[in-house]
């Protein structure tokens, strides 16, 4: 009995101490929660403002991307019209057709490329390169195609960018065509020159077709040296394969004309040696 009473007295003596420890622990926990809530309340407006700014930036960037894509599509469509206009060229209407093509190209620059320049000038336009690159490539293709058909020379990147400078605001960083898009547009040019060469051979302009053949061959040779050094060269690798096919088609067409030239005879009623029919016998009246 005495032993039990002693145990009970020891338990009652230690109980106030445990209650004090529990109360102190609860008080410290409450203090921590209060401090945490105060800190979170102070940070919340700053984080909200920051994320609001991020959302506005992304929304503006997406809106600008949509406008840039629309401008790029318009440039692509109207540049193709310029290329189709050049393909209407023959030895009889070369001057008239090229003048019309140059006017159409100037209209593309003033109406559509200028809209793209206004969207991208003064900004980090590399972020949106994928959005406008197809249109710029088509524009380069049309401009270089017109220049070759008129002068027989290659329109260089610096010359194209000079035509874009008046479209830029002098107080802002100018939007310029980069080397990658220029080379990709130049690769597409060889396909149009292949179609032009085949058409010239059909019209008997073999000398012009041979000039195109040499020009396309030179472009392909130079790009084979540049393409492996390009950072983003997946598109260029694909276009190099197509370019090789274009070169081979022009060479085969010119070779066939030279080898089988004896089979071509002038058209009846004309003395023009460049006009011919293939394998058609003379008709006796």
mmCIF file of C-alpha atoms in Angstrom:
data_model
loop_
_atom_site.group_PDB
_atom_site.id
_atom_site.type_symbol
_atom_site.label_atom_id
_atom_site.label_comp_id
_atom_site.label_asym_id
_atom_site.label_seq_id
_atom_site.Cartn_x
_atom_site.Cartn_y
_atom_site.Cartn_z
ATOM 1 C CA UNK A 1 0.000 0.000 0.000
ATOM 2 C CA UNK A 2 2.749 2.455 0.905
ATOM 3 C CA UNK A 3 4.579 1.606 -2.296
ATOM 4 C CA UNK A 4 1.457 2.400 -4.384
ATOM 5 C CA UNK A 5 0.918 5.706 -2.630
ATOM 6 C CA UNK A 6 4.536 6.655 -3.324
ATOM 7 C CA UNK A 7 4.087 5.988 -7.043
ATOM 8 C CA UNK A 8 0.896 8.035 -7.150
ATOM 9 C CA UNK A 9 2.590 10.980 -5.433
ATOM 10 C CA UNK A 10 5.475 10.892 -7.917
ATOM 11 C CA UNK A 11 3.036 10.861 -10.871
ATOM 12 C CA UNK A 12 1.096 13.841 -9.533
ATOM 13 C CA UNK A 13 4.325 15.747 -8.922
ATOM 14 C CA UNK A 14 5.524 15.283 -12.531
ATOM 15 C CA UNK A 15 2.112 16.061 -14.167
ATOM 16 C CA UNK A 16 2.352 19.877 -13.892
ATOM 17 C CA UNK A 17 5.762 19.755 -15.560
ATOM 18 C CA UNK A 18 4.375 17.724 -18.520
ATOM 19 C CA UNK A 19 1.405 20.037 -18.847
ATOM 20 C CA UNK A 20 3.779 22.975 -18.954
ATOM 21 C CA UNK A 21 5.849 21.314 -21.725
ATOM 22 C CA UNK A 22 2.719 20.543 -23.780
ATOM 23 C CA UNK A 23 1.445 24.097 -23.409
ATOM 24 C CA UNK A 24 4.835 25.517 -24.422
ATOM 25 C CA UNK A 25 4.964 23.271 -27.493
ATOM 26 C CA UNK A 26 1.464 24.330 -28.568
ATOM 27 C CA UNK A 27 2.377 27.985 -28.129
ATOM 28 C CA UNK A 28 5.531 27.630 -30.257
ATOM 29 C CA UNK A 29 3.558 25.858 -33.006
ATOM 30 C CA UNK A 30 0.945 28.601 -33.031
ATOM 31 C CA UNK A 31 3.658 31.248 -33.246
ATOM 32 C CA UNK A 32 5.229 29.485 -36.237
ATOM 33 C CA UNK A 33 1.881 29.266 -37.991
ATOM 34 C CA UNK A 34 1.231 32.946 -37.411
ATOM 35 C CA UNK A 35 4.658 33.890 -38.763
ATOM 36 C CA UNK A 36 4.133 31.629 -41.811
ATOM 37 C CA UNK A 37 0.745 33.144 -42.571
ATOM 38 C CA UNK A 38 2.121 36.656 -42.259
ATOM 39 C CA UNK A 39 5.016 35.839 -44.611
ATOM 40 C CA UNK A 40 2.701 34.178 -47.169
ATOM 41 C CA UNK A 41 0.348 37.141 -47.064
ATOM 42 C CA UNK A 42 3.259 39.482 -47.792
ATOM 43 C CA UNK A 43 4.622 37.378 -50.697
ATOM 44 C CA UNK A 44 1.304 36.598 -52.384
ATOM 45 C CA UNK A 45 0.757 40.023 -54.070
ATOM 46 C CA UNK A 46 4.325 40.046 -55.435
ATOM 47 C CA UNK A 47 3.955 36.551 -56.887
ATOM 48 C CA UNK A 48 0.552 37.411 -58.316
ATOM 49 C CA UNK A 49 1.941 40.499 -60.020
ATOM 50 C CA UNK A 50 4.889 38.524 -61.410
ATOM 51 C CA UNK A 51 2.700 35.765 -62.854
ATOM 52 C CA UNK A 52 0.279 38.333 -64.231
ATOM 53 C CA UNK A 53 3.204 39.884 -66.095
ATOM 54 C CA UNK A 54 4.280 36.497 -67.418
ATOM 55 C CA UNK A 55 0.746 35.750 -68.631
ATOM 56 C CA UNK A 56 0.499 39.100 -70.414
ATOM 57 C CA UNK A 57 3.886 38.548 -72.061
ATOM 58 C CA UNK A 58 2.929 35.069 -73.320
ATOM 59 C CA UNK A 59 -0.466 36.275 -74.558
ATOM 60 C CA UNK A 60 1.157 39.159 -76.448
ATOM 61 C CA UNK A 61 3.772 36.801 -77.900
ATOM 62 C CA UNK A 62 1.106 34.332 -79.071
ATOM 63 C CA UNK A 63 -0.929 37.145 -80.641
ATOM 64 C CA UNK A 64 2.160 38.423 -82.421
ATOM 65 C CA UNK A 65 2.997 34.894 -83.615
ATOM 66 C CA UNK A 66 -0.465 34.594 -85.175
ATOM 67 C CA UNK A 67 -0.025 37.922 -86.977
ATOM 68 C CA UNK A 68 3.442 36.922 -88.160
ATOM 69 C CA UNK A 69 2.156 33.572 -89.471
ATOM 70 C CA UNK A 70 -0.615 35.376 -91.380
ATOM 71 C CA UNK A 71 1.890 37.829 -92.887
ATOM 72 C CA UNK A 72 4.202 34.938 -93.831
ATOM 73 C CA UNK A 73 1.357 33.145 -95.618
ATOM 74 C CA UNK A 74 0.504 36.284 -97.591
ATOM 75 C CA UNK A 75 4.164 36.686 -98.581
ATOM 76 C CA UNK A 76 4.330 33.044 -99.673
ATOM 77 C CA UNK A 77 1.179 33.230 -101.767
ATOM 78 C CA UNK A 78 2.085 36.461 -103.558
ATOM 79 C CA UNK A 79 5.739 35.466 -104.075
ATOM 80 C CA UNK A 80 4.508 32.320 -105.842
ATOM 81 C CA UNK A 81 2.479 34.551 -108.151
ATOM 82 C CA UNK A 82 5.683 36.408 -109.048
ATOM 83 C CA UNK A 83 7.395 33.088 -109.853
ATOM 84 C CA UNK A 84 4.477 31.982 -112.025
ATOM 85 C CA UNK A 85 4.680 35.300 -113.851
ATOM 86 C CA UNK A 86 8.373 34.762 -114.641
ATOM 87 C CA UNK A 87 7.604 31.280 -116.016
ATOM 88 C CA UNK A 88 5.412 32.908 -118.672
ATOM 89 C CA UNK A 89 8.591 34.341 -120.177
ATOM 90 C CA UNK A 90 9.676 33.422 -123.691
ATOM 91 C CA UNK A 91 12.245 34.870 -126.080
ATOM 92 C CA UNK A 92 9.493 36.994 -127.628
ATOM 93 C CA UNK A 93 8.082 38.647 -124.491
ATOM 94 C CA UNK A 94 10.995 38.509 -122.038
ATOM 95 C CA UNK A 95 11.170 42.249 -121.367
ATOM 96 C CA UNK A 96 7.437 42.705 -120.795
ATOM 97 C CA UNK A 97 7.097 39.656 -118.563
ATOM 98 C CA UNK A 98 10.078 40.559 -116.372
ATOM 99 C CA UNK A 99 8.903 44.148 -115.987
ATOM 100 C CA UNK A 100 5.538 42.892 -114.781
ATOM 101 C CA UNK A 101 7.248 40.429 -112.415
ATOM 102 C CA UNK A 102 9.438 43.169 -110.933
ATOM 103 C CA UNK A 103 6.384 45.364 -110.303
ATOM 104 C CA UNK A 104 4.618 42.467 -108.621
ATOM 105 C CA UNK A 105 7.689 41.772 -106.469
ATOM 106 C CA UNK A 106 7.855 45.430 -105.432
ATOM 107 C CA UNK A 107 4.178 45.223 -104.458
ATOM 108 C CA UNK A 108 4.905 42.154 -102.308
ATOM 109 C CA UNK A 109 7.679 44.078 -100.583
ATOM 110 C CA UNK A 110 5.623 47.202 -99.947
ATOM 111 C CA UNK A 111 2.367 45.543 -98.913
ATOM 112 C CA UNK A 112 3.272 42.269 -97.199
ATOM 113 C CA UNK A 113 6.954 42.229 -96.260
ATOM 114 C CA UNK A 114 6.532 45.697 -94.751
ATOM 115 C CA UNK A 115 3.782 44.340 -92.488
ATOM 116 C CA UNK A 116 6.116 41.599 -91.298
ATOM 117 C CA UNK A 117 8.910 44.098 -90.719
ATOM 118 C CA UNK A 118 6.654 46.292 -88.548
ATOM 119 C CA UNK A 119 5.807 43.302 -86.386
ATOM 120 C CA UNK A 120 9.406 42.174 -85.902
ATOM 121 C CA UNK A 121 11.567 45.292 -85.923
ATOM 122 C CA UNK A 122 13.032 46.278 -82.578
ATOM 123 C CA UNK A 123 12.294 42.864 -81.070
ATOM 124 C CA UNK A 124 14.103 39.589 -80.619
ATOM 125 C CA UNK A 125 12.710 38.269 -83.903
ATOM 126 C CA UNK A 126 14.760 35.064 -83.672
ATOM 127 C CA UNK A 127 12.114 33.765 -81.243
ATOM 128 C CA UNK A 128 9.550 33.832 -84.052
ATOM 129 C CA UNK A 129 11.803 32.664 -86.883
ATOM 130 C CA UNK A 130 9.879 29.427 -87.384
ATOM 131 C CA UNK A 131 6.695 31.444 -87.842
ATOM 132 C CA UNK A 132 7.957 33.680 -90.669
ATOM 133 C CA UNK A 133 10.741 31.590 -92.225
ATOM 134 C CA UNK A 134 8.594 29.921 -94.959
ATOM 135 C CA UNK A 135 7.430 33.276 -96.284
ATOM 136 C CA UNK A 136 10.926 34.752 -96.279
ATOM 137 C CA UNK A 137 12.312 31.717 -98.115
ATOM 138 C CA UNK A 138 9.649 32.081 -100.813
ATOM 139 C CA UNK A 139 10.372 35.807 -101.079
ATOM 140 C CA UNK A 140 14.096 35.135 -101.503
ATOM 141 C CA UNK A 141 13.286 32.538 -104.151
ATOM 142 C CA UNK A 142 11.126 34.992 -106.117
ATOM 143 C CA UNK A 143 13.643 37.844 -105.865
ATOM 144 C CA UNK A 144 16.623 35.730 -106.936
ATOM 145 C CA UNK A 145 14.583 34.136 -109.746
ATOM 146 C CA UNK A 146 13.696 37.541 -111.207
ATOM 147 C CA UNK A 147 17.286 38.749 -110.914
ATOM 148 C CA UNK A 148 18.759 35.722 -112.690
ATOM 149 C CA UNK A 149 16.255 35.842 -115.553
ATOM 150 C CA UNK A 150 16.930 39.540 -116.060
ATOM 151 C CA UNK A 151 20.676 39.823 -115.450
ATOM 152 C CA UNK A 152 21.961 36.245 -115.371
ATOM 153 C CA UNK A 153 23.488 36.818 -111.922
ATOM 154 C CA UNK A 154 22.778 35.832 -108.334
ATOM 155 C CA UNK A 155 21.034 38.361 -106.084
ATOM 156 C CA UNK A 156 23.075 38.488 -102.880
ATOM 157 C CA UNK A 157 21.751 38.675 -99.324
ATOM 158 C CA UNK A 158 23.109 42.181 -98.720
ATOM 159 C CA UNK A 159 21.250 43.483 -101.755
ATOM 160 C CA UNK A 160 17.966 42.019 -100.513
ATOM 161 C CA UNK A 161 18.451 43.451 -97.032
ATOM 162 C CA UNK A 162 19.154 46.896 -98.489
ATOM 163 C CA UNK A 163 15.679 46.894 -100.015
ATOM 164 C CA UNK A 164 14.225 46.177 -96.548
ATOM 165 C CA UNK A 165 16.022 49.010 -94.747
ATOM 166 C CA UNK A 166 13.567 51.741 -95.879
ATOM 167 C CA UNK A 167 10.739 49.674 -94.372
ATOM 168 C CA UNK A 168 12.311 49.763 -90.896
ATOM 169 C CA UNK A 169 11.984 52.513 -88.305
ATOM 170 C CA UNK A 170 15.446 54.164 -88.050
ATOM 171 C CA UNK A 171 15.070 54.420 -84.266
ATOM 172 C CA UNK A 172 14.631 50.646 -83.872
ATOM 173 C CA UNK A 173 16.831 47.647 -84.535
ATOM 174 C CA UNK A 174 16.138 46.729 -88.198
ATOM 175 C CA UNK A 175 14.588 43.418 -89.149
ATOM 176 C CA UNK A 176 16.902 41.698 -91.654
ATOM 177 C CA UNK A 177 16.821 38.383 -93.494
ATOM 178 C CA UNK A 178 19.282 35.946 -91.907
ATOM 179 C CA UNK A 179 21.777 33.769 -93.762
ATOM 180 C CA UNK A 180 19.944 30.498 -93.043
ATOM 181 C CA UNK A 181 16.658 31.615 -94.612
ATOM 182 C CA UNK A 182 18.554 33.064 -97.575
ATOM 183 C CA UNK A 183 20.347 29.764 -98.248
ATOM 184 C CA UNK A 184 17.134 27.770 -97.878
ATOM 185 C CA UNK A 185 15.430 30.090 -100.367
ATOM 186 C CA UNK A 186 18.403 29.732 -102.692
ATOM 187 C CA UNK A 187 18.049 25.942 -102.526
ATOM 188 C CA UNK A 188 14.409 26.269 -103.610
ATOM 189 C CA UNK A 189 15.485 28.508 -106.499
ATOM 190 C CA UNK A 190 17.188 25.577 -108.226
ATOM 191 C CA UNK A 191 13.855 23.788 -108.613
ATOM 192 C CA UNK A 192 12.334 26.769 -110.441
ATOM 193 C CA UNK A 193 15.434 27.065 -112.620
ATOM 194 C CA UNK A 194 15.101 23.392 -113.526
ATOM 195 C CA UNK A 195 11.526 23.969 -114.734
ATOM 196 C CA UNK A 196 12.654 27.062 -116.622
ATOM 197 C CA UNK A 197 15.502 25.173 -118.301
ATOM 198 C CA UNK A 198 13.195 22.388 -119.495
ATOM 199 C CA UNK A 199 10.830 24.986 -120.907
ATOM 200 C CA UNK A 200 13.641 26.826 -122.683
ATOM 201 C CA UNK A 201 14.823 23.577 -124.274
ATOM 202 C CA UNK A 202 11.292 22.939 -125.513
ATOM 203 C CA UNK A 203 11.328 26.400 -127.118
ATOM 204 C CA UNK A 204 14.720 25.765 -128.698
ATOM 205 C CA UNK A 205 16.729 28.082 -126.432
ATOM 206 C CA UNK A 206 19.471 25.563 -125.749
ATOM 207 C CA UNK A 207 22.117 28.178 -124.978
ATOM 208 C CA UNK A 208 19.985 29.705 -122.228
ATOM 209 C CA UNK A 209 19.282 26.226 -120.820
ATOM 210 C CA UNK A 210 23.019 25.475 -120.701
ATOM 211 C CA UNK A 211 23.595 28.746 -118.868
ATOM 212 C CA UNK A 212 20.963 27.728 -116.300
ATOM 213 C CA UNK A 213 22.620 24.312 -115.992
ATOM 214 C CA UNK A 214 26.003 25.831 -115.180
ATOM 215 C CA UNK A 215 24.446 28.285 -112.718
ATOM 216 C CA UNK A 216 22.521 25.580 -110.838
ATOM 217 C CA UNK A 217 25.576 23.322 -110.796
ATOM 218 C CA UNK A 218 27.659 26.102 -109.233
ATOM 219 C CA UNK A 219 25.035 26.731 -106.546
ATOM 220 C CA UNK A 220 24.897 23.046 -105.678
ATOM 221 C CA UNK A 221 28.685 22.759 -105.507
ATOM 222 C CA UNK A 222 28.993 25.736 -103.165
ATOM 223 C CA UNK A 223 26.150 24.632 -100.906
ATOM 224 C CA UNK A 224 27.655 21.159 -100.507
ATOM 225 C CA UNK A 225 30.552 22.896 -98.762
ATOM 226 C CA UNK A 226 28.335 25.081 -96.567
ATOM 227 C CA UNK A 227 25.517 22.701 -95.593
ATOM 228 C CA UNK A 228 27.560 20.438 -93.234
ATOM 229 C CA UNK A 229 28.668 23.508 -91.261
ATOM 230 C CA UNK A 230 25.148 24.835 -90.659
ATOM 231 C CA UNK A 231 23.760 24.465 -87.128
ATOM 232 C CA UNK A 232 20.141 23.877 -88.152
ATOM 233 C CA UNK A 233 20.760 21.886 -91.318
ATOM 234 C CA UNK A 234 17.937 19.305 -91.261
ATOM 235 C CA UNK A 235 15.908 21.325 -93.779
ATOM 236 C CA UNK A 236 18.994 21.961 -95.892
ATOM 237 C CA UNK A 237 19.842 18.243 -96.067
ATOM 238 C CA UNK A 238 16.412 17.513 -97.520
ATOM 239 C CA UNK A 239 16.683 20.363 -99.999
ATOM 240 C CA UNK A 240 20.173 19.307 -101.054
ATOM 241 C CA UNK A 241 18.787 15.935 -102.180
ATOM 242 C CA UNK A 242 16.065 17.682 -104.214
ATOM 243 C CA UNK A 243 18.654 20.085 -105.617
ATOM 244 C CA UNK A 244 20.805 17.214 -106.843
ATOM 245 C CA UNK A 245 17.806 15.779 -108.679
ATOM 246 C CA UNK A 246 17.203 19.165 -110.317
ATOM 247 C CA UNK A 247 20.818 19.371 -111.464
ATOM 248 C CA UNK A 248 20.654 15.879 -112.940
ATOM 249 C CA UNK A 249 17.391 16.637 -114.781
ATOM 250 C CA UNK A 250 18.868 19.749 -116.413
ATOM 251 C CA UNK A 251 22.093 17.961 -117.339
ATOM 252 C CA UNK A 252 20.213 15.005 -118.827
ATOM 253 C CA UNK A 253 17.949 17.314 -120.830
ATOM 254 C CA UNK A 254 20.889 19.310 -122.241
ATOM 255 C CA UNK A 255 22.831 16.115 -122.921
ATOM 256 C CA UNK A 256 19.904 14.580 -124.791
ATOM 257 C CA UNK A 257 19.574 17.630 -127.012
ATOM 258 C CA UNK A 258 23.280 17.547 -127.892
ATOM 259 C CA UNK A 259 23.385 13.813 -128.543
ATOM 260 C CA UNK A 260 20.111 13.638 -130.472
ATOM 261 C CA UNK A 261 20.402 17.030 -132.123
ATOM 262 C CA UNK A 262 20.377 15.482 -135.588
ATOM 263 C CA UNK A 263 16.820 14.292 -134.966
ATOM 264 C CA UNK A 264 15.501 17.843 -134.574
ATOM 265 C CA UNK A 265 14.258 19.496 -137.748
ATOM 266 C CA UNK A 266 13.001 23.058 -138.258
ATOM 267 C CA UNK A 267 9.288 23.716 -138.227
ATOM 268 C CA UNK A 268 7.643 23.780 -141.622
ATOM 269 C CA UNK A 269 7.428 27.248 -143.097
ATOM 270 C CA UNK A 270 10.181 28.763 -140.922
ATOM 271 C CA UNK A 271 13.911 29.260 -141.248
ATOM 272 C CA UNK A 272 14.451 29.579 -137.509
ATOM 273 C CA UNK A 273 16.849 26.748 -136.531
ATOM 274 C CA UNK A 274 15.744 27.011 -132.908
ATOM 275 C CA UNK A 275 12.200 25.964 -133.791
ATOM 276 C CA UNK A 276 11.949 22.234 -134.199
ATOM 277 C CA UNK A 277 9.854 19.111 -134.159
ATOM 278 C CA UNK A 278 11.175 15.809 -132.922
ATOM 279 C CA UNK A 279 11.249 12.892 -135.308
ATOM 280 C CA UNK A 280 8.532 14.310 -137.622
ATOM 281 C CA UNK A 281 9.132 13.464 -141.298
ATOM 282 C CA UNK A 282 8.825 16.035 -144.030
ATOM 283 C CA UNK A 283 5.381 16.393 -145.540
ATOM 284 C CA UNK A 284 5.107 16.538 -149.300
ATOM 285 C CA UNK A 285 2.257 18.618 -150.699
#
